[in-house]
Amino acid sequence: MLRWVRQQLGFDPPHQSDTRTIYIANRFPQHGHYVPQKFADNRIISSKYTVWNFVPKNLFEQFRRVANFYFLIIFLVQLMIDTPTSPITSGLPLFFVITVTAIKQGYEDWLRHKADNEVNGAPVYVVRSGGLVKTRSKNIRVGDIVRVAKDETFPVDLVLLSSDRVDGSCHVTTASLDGETNLKTHVAVPETAVLQSVANLDKLVAVIECQQPEADLYRFVGRITISQQTEEIVRPLGPESLLLRGARLKNTKEIFGVAVYTGMETKMALNYKSKSQKRSAVEKSMNSFLIIYLIILLFEAILSTILKYAWQAEEKWDEPWYNGKTEHERNSSKILRFISDFLAFLVLYNFIIPISLYVTVEMQKFLGSFFIGWDLDLYHEETNQRAQVNTSDLNEELGQVEYVFTDKTGTLTENEMQFRECSINGIKYQEVNGKLTPEGFSEDSPDGNRHSLMKEEELFLKAVCLCHTVQINADQTDGADGPWHANGIAAPLEYYASSPDEKALVEAASRVGVVFTGTSGDSMEIKSLGKPERYKLLHVLEFDPNRRRMSVIVESPSGEKLLFTKGAESSILPRSKSGEIDKTRIHVDEFALKGLRTLCVAYRRFTPEEYQEVGKRLHEARTALQQREERLADVFNFIERDLELLGATGVEDKLQEKVQETIEALRLAGIKVWVLTGDKHETAVSVSLSCGHFHRTMNILELVQHKSDSTCAEQLRQLAKRIKEDHVIQHGLVVDGTSLSLALREHEKLFMDVCKNCSAVLCCRMAPLQKAKVVRLLKTSPEKPITLAIGDGANDVSMIQEAHVGIGIMGKEGRQAVRNSDYAIARFKFLSKLLFVHGHFYYIRIATLVQYFFYKNVCFITPQFLYQFFCLFSQQTLYDSVYLTLYNICFTSLPVLIYSLFEQHVHPHVLQSKPVLYRDISKNAHLGFKPFLYWTILGFFHAFVFFYGSYLLMGEDTSLLGNGQILKPNRQMMFGNWTFGTLVFTVMVITVTMKMALETHFWTWINHFVTWGSIVFYFIFSLFYGGIIWPFLHTQDMYFVFVQLLSSGSAWFAIILIVVACLFLDVVKKVLYRHLQPTSTEKAQLTEAGSGINCLDSMCCVSAGEAAGASLRGVLERVTGRCGAGRPSRCGISLGSLCCRRLSYKLEPEEPAAVDV
């Protein structure tokens, strides 16, 4: 029970032992001395809270905020000492803020729990009590034997026991873990491989000893001890025996494995970065501003306390006749009185700190996040997926991104290869309707409609079909003689390949007549135009990045020994002595310019003597105990020479739609794009070129294959020197995982300097935690840029959690990235609207919201401070306590909240088509010190006008009465301190509301309703509050005050005059700045107006036949920039033409000449 409680609170102690002992099927020793080890359950947890820790943990996080902690202190002070205002004035808003925030964060975490429950509740089959038992994933225990069927995901980390194959092998794809789509082969130990039935497995008595969990995906050390009759057999276990959670079973009907790591101890979970509370730059700015306002507050409180005692130094003011001291006050310590007075002033002025700012920001973020999910531009129709918001705390951060880190496989690409062109014997071919057609010939031309293959074409296709690591779906290998097409070609087989290129090539060859039908023992079987042929596989010369090629040596049906080789043109062409070398080189360059991935294909015939020498050398190298890799490399080079070139292939890695346009738009917005992938160097560079991440004109620098610190450092210095010398042209950097580790060890600063001077950076062969390390490196650099990471697999989770903003792609590699991201979208192309439109709007809205709150609170509390100079610093309040409580909650809260939800200062289509506008808001431009200083000074200026304007206009010809009221006999009007305070308060409410109206560019009926409605509500409330004697109030200070105030014509004149005086200078400043120093955004607003976009496609654009009371959700959807195209509107323009027109703008120098919207 205690351990369970500790687990719930997150305090479960780590394992003490360095190894773990696992009894398969949980058959523990029968002797009484054995104490079972404790292991984690199989639940995956991505949530932050549990039922038990929600309250303390959430309260701790909330009171880390300066304003919340400050108001808690003020509330406690009001409870402990006699203060001018009631504790309710601080306690009620604080309770409201804490409650709303807790509900919002609790709801978001409930969504995470819901997603976790889907994963943890997935059905699985476990061997128990001699049979298969269906249970839930979360119920799997370490030691359980689990059955996994074809195409299912492994629910835990398993040691493979057996499969449906005799040799105990299975094929697995780890695309969701490391981004690699190739199949990996895993094998069971021979003693368990034969146990293919549940009954046999249930009799297995074995023990596994292995290391404790670690994050490295490619490392596993263990051993299995199998008890067979009277002997014990010990076998080593390595990575080839371990099936990782998140990987998927392929090309194998079923496997059985024993669970060794479960839940948060699986390698997939250990590669998640621990979940931490992300805080936006805006929130950090808010805390800085709050500290400044705290200093202002302390200054005002200290000054007031000092002035009070300076004033009371004169005996007549120390104890005036109307305010005598009590005996206790006379006898109390002066120090205690000073502290008490200081705290009382602190409470009196405490409303300068806007506690309701936080709750308004929370509501704005929470409600505003629905716009992303409702935006039809972010909806992917093919998969029926909308954008998803997992946390709304970072909405405005979408408008501040400076670096984008993106995965490649499944994020930039569709993860689908397609054969496009090939070159055979110097002639270019394309595939047309399942036939190889020479370039320039159509299907109707005499040479374009052939039913046979030329000798060179057939040999080329046979090379493609034999030189690979492709495997065939186990369900189809027995049926290779099955259905045939009319032209004698076999029906398509389902292939699995070690690389997507190989799969695309073998599939293309099968479509044009040469079909790879599988392997049988040491033979490879193909069918050429329906004629079966069997080639004996003699040797495989594996691919490696140094040679950049792979080869097979086969024996043809006629007994001839042949070498087939394929690889990069740089490794094949120099080794070719015959064939159309020059023509093929030209074709390869043409393919590359089209963004195709290229491979060259060659072959060599061996004489019996040559093959005997080759076989001898290969055997010696492969059995060598010393320097085996170097010897093999020498032998491979000896074999792969004097080649006869057959041709080249061009394969397209299908990019997602509009990836190039999105990356280019990000560049125009001033955002640098880094690609972080686990893929091979060549593959990654090819995709970077095809997607526009690297330009053809870019100077590509490489930092790859370094194994020592000294060589890596020297290469970095050379790269830095080259960049300095060639500073005119753009540079791109390619770095691999090994070199990156060396560079970050001791040369971090030099590496960062090189990276920052490159327009694009590509990191390949990256482990998941390395991706997170690169993000953290940029994130913590001196400039502290805002980072965004986007990916679709479990291997991207660490990177997504490390970045300021994490975005998951709803792709084909599982849902781990989506579950652990802040936002999820269906396609990479949606990133542009997410940043340029939603991010831009959110940032502008919240920047104005934050500064407006500080402004209106300065306006609110400064007259209170000034009033103390007129009441002998007696801590008398200027406003009634009800007004103090409701000012931020009711009278001025709604206009700014609605502004922060609906404001569109520029049309969404303009923002998306002009990415350069994103630069106007970068680096927290609207929440810097200058804008903050402007709003603060404006607040003080308005406060002085409120107070002294009211004083000068209304308070000159009055005589002071004993009850604090001023009587004007000729008008029978009471004008005292409450009337004066009410006049100041009335002017203030109208002015700050009108100021918000001046900041609003995008007016909807909701804006009109809350802006003018707030002012009307204030007047109606004040009339009711002051017009009735309320029995539950212990004082009736405001009785009839407001009615008497409004009955005075001079009061109305004063209100109008003061409001105009306050706002006039602000209007003049805005007009001058917009005409003399307009920003790019303001220019876009003017151009937009000149282009006829005078009615945004939003709530104000209601169809002629549409009911005024349309559903709120429909109305809100239109705010996000989606109107029903082509519907007649009251705007006087066609919304269809508005959404699809070609807009022209006065462009900045770095922008393209024209943009299609």
XYZ file of C-alpha atoms in Angstrom, residues 122-626:
505
model
C -5.349 -1.815 -25.528
C -6.130 -5.568 -25.706
C -3.171 -8.000 -25.582
C -2.778 -11.770 -25.296
C -0.694 -13.310 -22.514
C 0.198 -16.979 -21.886
C -1.132 -17.942 -18.468
C -2.213 -21.277 -16.972
C -1.529 -23.182 -20.171
C -3.621 -20.980 -22.452
C -3.862 -17.565 -24.114
C -5.569 -15.009 -21.909
C -6.869 -11.705 -23.274
C -6.049 -8.812 -20.986
C -5.201 -5.110 -21.118
C -1.801 -3.721 -21.887
C -1.453 -2.134 -18.437
C -1.844 -5.569 -16.790
C 1.286 -7.067 -18.361
C 3.898 -7.899 -15.741
C 7.622 -8.443 -16.118
C 8.066 -12.166 -16.856
C 4.769 -12.598 -18.735
C 4.889 -14.373 -22.097
C 3.107 -12.141 -24.619
C 1.807 -13.040 -28.069
C 1.998 -10.357 -30.782
C 0.450 -10.836 -34.228
C 1.457 -9.406 -37.591
C 1.247 -5.591 -37.944
C 0.631 -5.174 -34.206
C 2.751 -2.889 -32.043
C 4.776 -4.427 -29.235
C 3.130 -3.411 -25.929
C 6.323 -3.875 -23.839
C 10.035 -4.503 -24.367
C 10.177 -8.237 -25.106
C 12.923 -10.826 -25.415
C 11.977 -12.935 -28.445
C 11.261 -16.573 -27.559
C 9.834 -17.929 -30.815
C 8.016 -17.056 -34.034
C 6.030 -18.890 -36.673
C 9.311 -19.448 -38.566
C 11.409 -22.532 -37.917
C 14.564 -20.504 -37.287
C 12.787 -18.300 -34.719
C 13.316 -15.073 -36.704
C 10.943 -12.170 -37.198
C 10.993 -8.830 -38.965
C 10.340 -5.545 -37.246
C 10.062 -1.915 -38.307
C 11.209 0.691 -35.780
C 9.995 3.733 -37.737
C 8.203 5.167 -34.710
C 11.339 4.869 -32.561
C 14.289 5.917 -34.719
C 12.628 7.031 -37.965
C 14.081 4.118 -39.985
C 11.529 2.398 -42.172
C 13.713 -0.556 -43.098
C 12.939 -3.999 -41.690
C 15.185 -5.291 -38.948
C 15.612 -9.016 -38.343
C 15.452 -10.344 -34.792
C 16.206 -13.935 -33.782
C 15.391 -16.146 -30.824
C 17.887 -18.498 -29.197
C 17.685 -22.007 -30.737
C 16.404 -23.684 -27.553
C 13.274 -21.489 -27.395
C 12.794 -21.010 -31.166
C 11.295 -24.512 -31.430
C 8.616 -23.717 -28.837
C 5.977 -22.460 -31.264
C 2.832 -23.488 -29.377
C 1.278 -22.133 -26.214
C 1.422 -25.568 -24.584
C 5.177 -25.914 -25.143
C 5.868 -22.368 -23.963
C 3.886 -22.968 -20.803
C 6.320 -25.775 -19.911
C 9.400 -23.576 -20.426
C 11.552 -23.159 -17.331
C 14.064 -20.378 -17.868
C 15.576 -17.331 -16.218
C 16.715 -14.086 -17.868
C 19.364 -11.897 -16.296
C 19.799 -8.506 -17.897
C 20.803 -4.929 -17.238
C 18.460 -2.432 -15.628
C 16.536 -0.184 -18.070
C 18.506 2.386 -20.044
C 17.558 4.786 -22.840
C 19.962 3.516 -25.531
C 17.775 1.891 -28.193
C 20.627 -0.136 -29.656
C 22.149 -1.623 -26.493
C 20.972 -4.628 -24.557
C 23.103 -7.028 -22.518
C 21.683 -10.144 -20.933
C 21.661 -13.915 -20.821
C 19.045 -16.628 -20.659
C 19.446 -19.822 -18.637
C 17.213 -22.649 -19.886
C 16.595 -25.707 -17.730
C 16.250 -28.855 -19.861
C 15.843 -32.042 -17.894
C 19.021 -32.248 -15.802
C 21.152 -29.629 -17.531
C 21.121 -25.843 -17.754
C 21.913 -24.136 -21.050
C 23.157 -20.524 -20.972
C 22.809 -18.338 -24.078
C 23.840 -14.676 -24.530
C 21.170 -12.084 -25.353
C 21.863 -8.915 -27.328
C 19.952 -6.215 -29.208
C 18.994 -8.779 -31.871
C 16.871 -10.566 -29.246
C 15.061 -7.493 -27.898
C 11.762 -6.289 -29.418
C 11.117 -2.689 -28.373
C 7.817 -1.205 -27.314
C 6.494 1.011 -30.106
C 8.076 -1.082 -32.875
C 5.771 -3.022 -35.201
C 5.854 -6.686 -36.253
C 6.082 -7.152 -40.015
C 6.221 -10.082 -42.413
C 5.715 -12.552 -39.533
C 2.387 -14.113 -38.557
C 3.028 -14.088 -34.821
C 5.741 -14.135 -32.189
C 5.982 -14.963 -28.518
C 8.210 -12.966 -26.216
C 8.819 -12.465 -22.523
C 8.333 -9.003 -21.008
C 11.592 -7.625 -19.575
C 10.922 -3.858 -19.340
C 7.431 -2.466 -18.743
C 5.654 0.895 -18.662
C 7.837 3.901 -17.998
C 10.929 1.636 -17.899
C 10.671 0.678 -21.566
C 13.294 2.182 -23.852
C 10.614 4.150 -25.684
C 9.451 5.784 -22.441
C 13.014 6.406 -21.241
C 13.629 8.340 -24.436
C 10.831 10.708 -23.496
C 12.203 13.773 -21.820
C 10.668 14.102 -18.388
C 7.562 16.263 -18.633
C 8.091 19.748 -17.257
C 5.926 22.822 -17.063
C 6.577 24.900 -20.175
C 6.323 28.629 -19.629
C 5.951 31.074 -22.478
C 8.100 34.164 -23.001
C 4.984 36.294 -22.426
C 4.503 34.786 -18.983
C 8.142 35.508 -18.163
C 7.645 39.111 -19.329
C 4.535 39.346 -17.155
C 6.526 38.264 -14.115
C 9.210 40.873 -14.891
C 6.564 43.589 -15.190
C 4.957 42.438 -11.943
C 8.277 42.808 -10.134
C 8.585 46.383 -11.475
C 5.049 47.136 -10.282
C 5.829 45.586 -6.913
C 8.733 48.025 -6.628
C 6.364 50.906 -7.528
C 3.894 49.617 -4.925
C 6.538 49.379 -2.208
C 7.799 52.853 -3.095
C 4.297 54.326 -2.838
C 3.603 52.525 0.467
C 6.932 53.571 2.023
C 6.564 57.153 0.790
C 3.010 57.385 2.139
C 4.093 56.003 5.524
C 7.023 58.447 5.769
C 4.837 61.408 4.718
C 2.194 60.393 7.242
C 4.683 60.568 10.098
C 6.228 63.774 8.694
C 2.729 65.327 8.624
C 1.931 64.098 12.117
C 5.118 65.693 13.453
C 2.958 68.801 13.887
C 0.936 68.336 17.036
C -2.325 69.620 15.591
C -2.315 66.938 12.939
C -1.063 64.133 15.175
C -4.449 63.679 16.812
C -7.154 65.832 15.150
C -10.424 66.331 17.011
C -12.411 64.193 14.591
C -10.000 61.246 14.662
C -8.826 60.655 18.228
C -6.465 57.804 19.100
C -7.380 54.910 21.381
C -5.410 54.185 24.555
C -3.863 51.135 22.888
C -2.670 53.247 19.956
C -1.073 55.802 22.238
C 0.852 53.153 24.191
C 1.948 50.969 21.227
C 5.528 50.876 19.936
C 6.404 53.384 17.210
C 8.153 50.663 15.193
C 5.077 48.430 15.350
C 2.866 51.380 14.371
C 5.176 52.162 11.428
C 5.045 48.544 10.253
C 1.280 48.435 10.727
C 0.822 51.661 8.750
C 3.151 50.418 6.014
C 1.146 47.199 5.679
C -2.107 49.183 5.667
C -0.835 51.350 2.771
C 0.350 48.177 1.043
C -3.180 46.797 1.243
C -4.659 50.130 0.131
C -2.504 50.249 -3.030
C -2.356 46.499 -3.678
C -4.705 46.697 -6.674
C -1.861 48.106 -8.762
C -0.929 44.429 -9.126
C -3.598 43.009 -11.463
C -4.549 39.624 -10.041
C -7.341 39.241 -12.591
C -4.705 39.492 -15.314
C -3.821 35.847 -14.774
C -7.368 34.545 -14.880
C -8.102 36.622 -17.996
C -4.958 35.279 -19.646
C -5.956 31.715 -18.676
C -9.461 32.196 -20.105
C -8.072 33.808 -23.255
C -5.676 30.911 -23.812
C -8.244 28.250 -23.072
C -11.071 29.719 -25.173
C -8.699 30.917 -27.906
C -7.265 27.423 -28.356
C -10.623 26.247 -29.760
C -10.018 28.402 -32.851
C -7.145 26.124 -33.871
C -9.338 23.029 -33.691
C -12.169 24.760 -35.546
C -9.992 26.161 -38.342
C -11.009 24.344 -41.512
C -7.695 25.317 -43.157
C -6.011 23.004 -40.637
C -8.421 20.149 -41.378
C -7.096 17.214 -43.433
C -9.962 15.761 -45.395
C -8.254 12.523 -46.483
C -7.634 11.350 -42.933
C -10.538 13.284 -41.358
C -8.192 14.893 -38.830
C -8.479 18.336 -37.276
C -5.732 20.236 -35.539
C -5.488 19.351 -31.868
C -4.456 21.479 -28.881
C -2.989 19.539 -25.949
C -1.933 22.583 -23.965
C -3.168 26.128 -24.434
C -0.462 27.735 -22.285
C 1.796 28.328 -25.291
C -0.575 29.854 -27.866
C 1.314 33.150 -28.087
C 4.647 31.308 -28.329
C 3.569 30.256 -31.839
C 4.129 33.891 -32.805
C 7.711 34.026 -31.490
C 9.417 31.035 -33.115
C 12.975 31.605 -34.371
C 14.138 28.007 -34.960
C 12.154 25.059 -36.307
C 13.566 21.561 -35.704
C 11.860 19.012 -37.884
C 12.029 15.272 -38.321
C 12.301 14.014 -41.899
C 10.589 10.648 -42.267
C 6.836 11.027 -42.089
C 7.063 14.743 -41.297
C 8.521 16.244 -44.471
C 7.891 13.123 -46.535
C 4.975 10.761 -46.968
C 7.459 7.940 -46.367
C 6.648 6.567 -49.832
C 9.181 6.018 -52.632
C 8.092 6.081 -56.265
C 10.124 4.952 -59.267
C 10.282 7.770 -61.830
C 13.011 7.224 -64.445
C 15.994 5.081 -65.289
C 18.908 5.086 -67.711
C 19.840 1.778 -69.408
C 22.803 1.537 -71.743
C 22.780 5.331 -72.271
C 19.049 5.572 -73.010
C 16.556 7.188 -70.632
C 13.379 5.276 -69.857
C 10.141 6.053 -68.108
C 7.462 3.699 -66.872
C 4.268 4.047 -68.880
C 1.340 1.763 -68.027
C 3.596 -0.993 -66.689
C 6.074 -0.837 -69.586
C 9.541 0.652 -69.909
C 9.277 3.289 -72.610
C 12.333 5.136 -73.999
C 12.210 8.896 -73.563
C 10.582 10.602 -76.504
C 8.410 7.600 -77.373
C 4.752 7.351 -76.485
C 2.749 4.200 -75.993
C 1.263 4.659 -79.453
C 4.625 4.900 -81.241
C 6.072 1.763 -82.894
C 8.848 1.348 -80.309
C 6.693 2.343 -77.393
C 4.315 -0.648 -77.518
C 6.641 -3.618 -76.989
C 5.768 -6.859 -75.222
C 9.360 -8.024 -74.781
C 12.489 -6.608 -73.184
C 15.779 -6.007 -74.909
C 18.778 -7.929 -73.581
C 20.312 -4.855 -71.848
C 16.955 -3.926 -70.288
C 16.385 -7.447 -68.980
C 19.886 -7.684 -67.507
C 19.436 -4.282 -65.817
C 16.112 -5.337 -64.289
C 17.567 -8.665 -63.145
C 20.354 -6.769 -61.410
C 17.753 -4.637 -59.656
C 15.800 -7.756 -58.630
C 18.832 -9.621 -57.273
C 20.973 -6.920 -55.638
C 18.916 -5.945 -52.604
C 17.764 -6.952 -49.124
C 14.051 -7.066 -49.969
C 11.798 -9.653 -48.335
C 8.319 -10.806 -49.299
C 5.251 -10.938 -47.096
C 5.156 -14.406 -45.517
C 1.483 -14.782 -46.505
C 2.386 -14.495 -50.186
C 5.539 -16.572 -50.506
C 3.503 -19.751 -50.842
C 1.220 -18.180 -53.363
C 3.792 -16.856 -55.801
C 2.360 -19.086 -58.489
C -1.063 -17.599 -57.868
C -2.994 -15.125 -60.007
C -1.498 -13.836 -63.233
C -2.325 -10.875 -65.382
C -3.216 -11.253 -69.040
C 0.296 -10.252 -70.140
C 1.849 -13.108 -68.137
C 3.099 -10.912 -65.282
C 2.490 -12.029 -61.712
C 0.074 -10.140 -59.518
C 1.836 -7.595 -57.258
C 3.546 -9.049 -54.213
C 3.857 -7.223 -50.907
C 7.504 -6.384 -50.397
C 9.401 -5.335 -47.265
C 12.781 -3.717 -47.775
C 15.868 -2.645 -45.868
C 15.499 0.708 -47.576
C 12.478 2.314 -49.249
C 14.565 2.851 -52.417
C 15.081 -0.884 -52.844
C 11.409 -1.566 -52.364
C 10.443 1.028 -54.997
C 12.960 -0.422 -57.500
C 11.907 -4.052 -56.992
C 8.233 -3.079 -57.292
C 8.961 -1.135 -60.495
C 10.851 -4.106 -61.958
C 7.919 -6.394 -61.114
C 5.511 -4.049 -62.931
C 7.557 -4.087 -66.151
C 8.065 -7.840 -66.242
C 10.917 -9.032 -63.988
C 9.448 -10.168 -60.671
C 11.378 -11.107 -57.549
C 9.337 -13.975 -56.086
C 11.322 -14.681 -52.928
C 14.174 -16.667 -51.427
C 14.391 -20.361 -50.737
C 17.334 -21.389 -48.627
C 20.389 -19.938 -50.381
C 18.560 -19.292 -53.661
C 16.833 -16.189 -55.056
C 13.902 -16.742 -57.378
C 12.734 -14.362 -60.093
C 10.354 -14.524 -63.028
C 11.264 -12.773 -66.234
C 8.099 -12.245 -68.287
C 6.574 -15.265 -66.547
C 9.607 -17.533 -66.960
C 10.914 -18.659 -63.538
C 14.657 -18.490 -62.896
C 16.621 -19.505 -59.815
C 19.903 -17.832 -58.849
C 22.084 -19.234 -56.103
C 23.156 -16.526 -53.654
C 26.862 -17.064 -52.996
C 27.951 -13.899 -51.148
C 26.495 -10.602 -49.977
C 28.831 -7.598 -49.794
C 26.886 -5.460 -47.352
C 26.324 -1.743 -47.798
C 28.471 0.593 -45.734
C 28.683 4.393 -45.756
C 32.350 4.437 -46.755
C 31.913 2.345 -49.922
C 28.394 3.722 -50.520
C 27.420 0.594 -52.439
C 26.303 -3.016 -51.943
C 26.894 -6.114 -54.029
C 25.785 -9.706 -54.389
C 27.608 -12.583 -56.042
C 25.190 -15.096 -57.582
C 25.352 -18.180 -59.731
C 23.033 -18.012 -62.732
C 20.916 -20.982 -63.906
C 23.619 -21.596 -66.544
C 26.309 -21.841 -63.837
C 27.893 -18.468 -64.576
C 29.241 -16.486 -61.563
C 28.017 -12.862 -61.621
C 28.595 -9.813 -59.418
C 25.747 -7.270 -59.316
C 26.504 -3.920 -57.696
C 24.432 -0.848 -57.014
C 25.292 2.352 -55.181
C 25.963 6.067 -55.412
C 27.295 7.289 -58.755
C 30.478 8.541 -57.067
C 31.300 4.982 -55.986
C 30.173 3.076 -59.121
C 31.216 5.217 -62.112
C 34.955 5.425 -61.225
C 35.043 1.610 -60.915
C 33.364 1.009 -64.269
C 35.563 0.207 -67.266
C 32.873 -0.268 -69.911
C 29.275 0.703 -70.677
C 27.786 4.109 -71.516
C 29.602 5.886 -68.682
C 29.475 9.478 -69.982
C 25.834 9.353 -71.030
C 24.833 7.752 -67.746
C 26.699 10.451 -65.795
C 24.727 13.137 -67.667
C 21.457 11.307 -66.960
C 22.322 10.972 -63.274
C 22.912 14.737 -63.055
C 19.570 15.350 -64.766
C 17.815 13.041 -62.304
C 19.460 14.831 -59.368
C 18.365 18.242 -60.653
C 14.799 16.933 -60.589
C 15.274 16.053 -56.910
C 15.334 12.276 -57.545
C 17.384 9.862 -55.459
C 19.894 8.232 -57.820
C 21.636 4.859 -57.845
C 23.946 3.379 -60.459
C 23.824 -0.331 -61.363
C 26.771 -2.370 -62.735
C 27.850 -5.987 -63.013
C 30.916 -8.162 -63.536
C 31.388 -11.702 -64.856
C 33.869 -13.921 -63.024
C 35.976 -16.649 -64.640
C 36.224 -19.824 -62.505
C 39.772 -18.823 -61.475
C 38.693 -15.283 -60.522
C 35.784 -16.563 -58.463
C 38.021 -19.069 -56.667
C 40.357 -16.213 -55.685
C 37.399 -14.065 -54.578
C 35.940 -16.862 -52.435
C 39.302 -17.541 -50.795
C 39.910 -13.883 -49.915
C 36.397 -13.384 -48.574
C 36.686 -16.458 -46.329
C 40.035 -15.317 -44.922
C 38.749 -11.800 -44.208
C 35.505 -12.959 -42.607
C 37.221 -15.431 -40.289
C 40.016 -13.051 -39.264
C 40.139 -12.243 -35.541
C 42.264 -9.119 -35.995
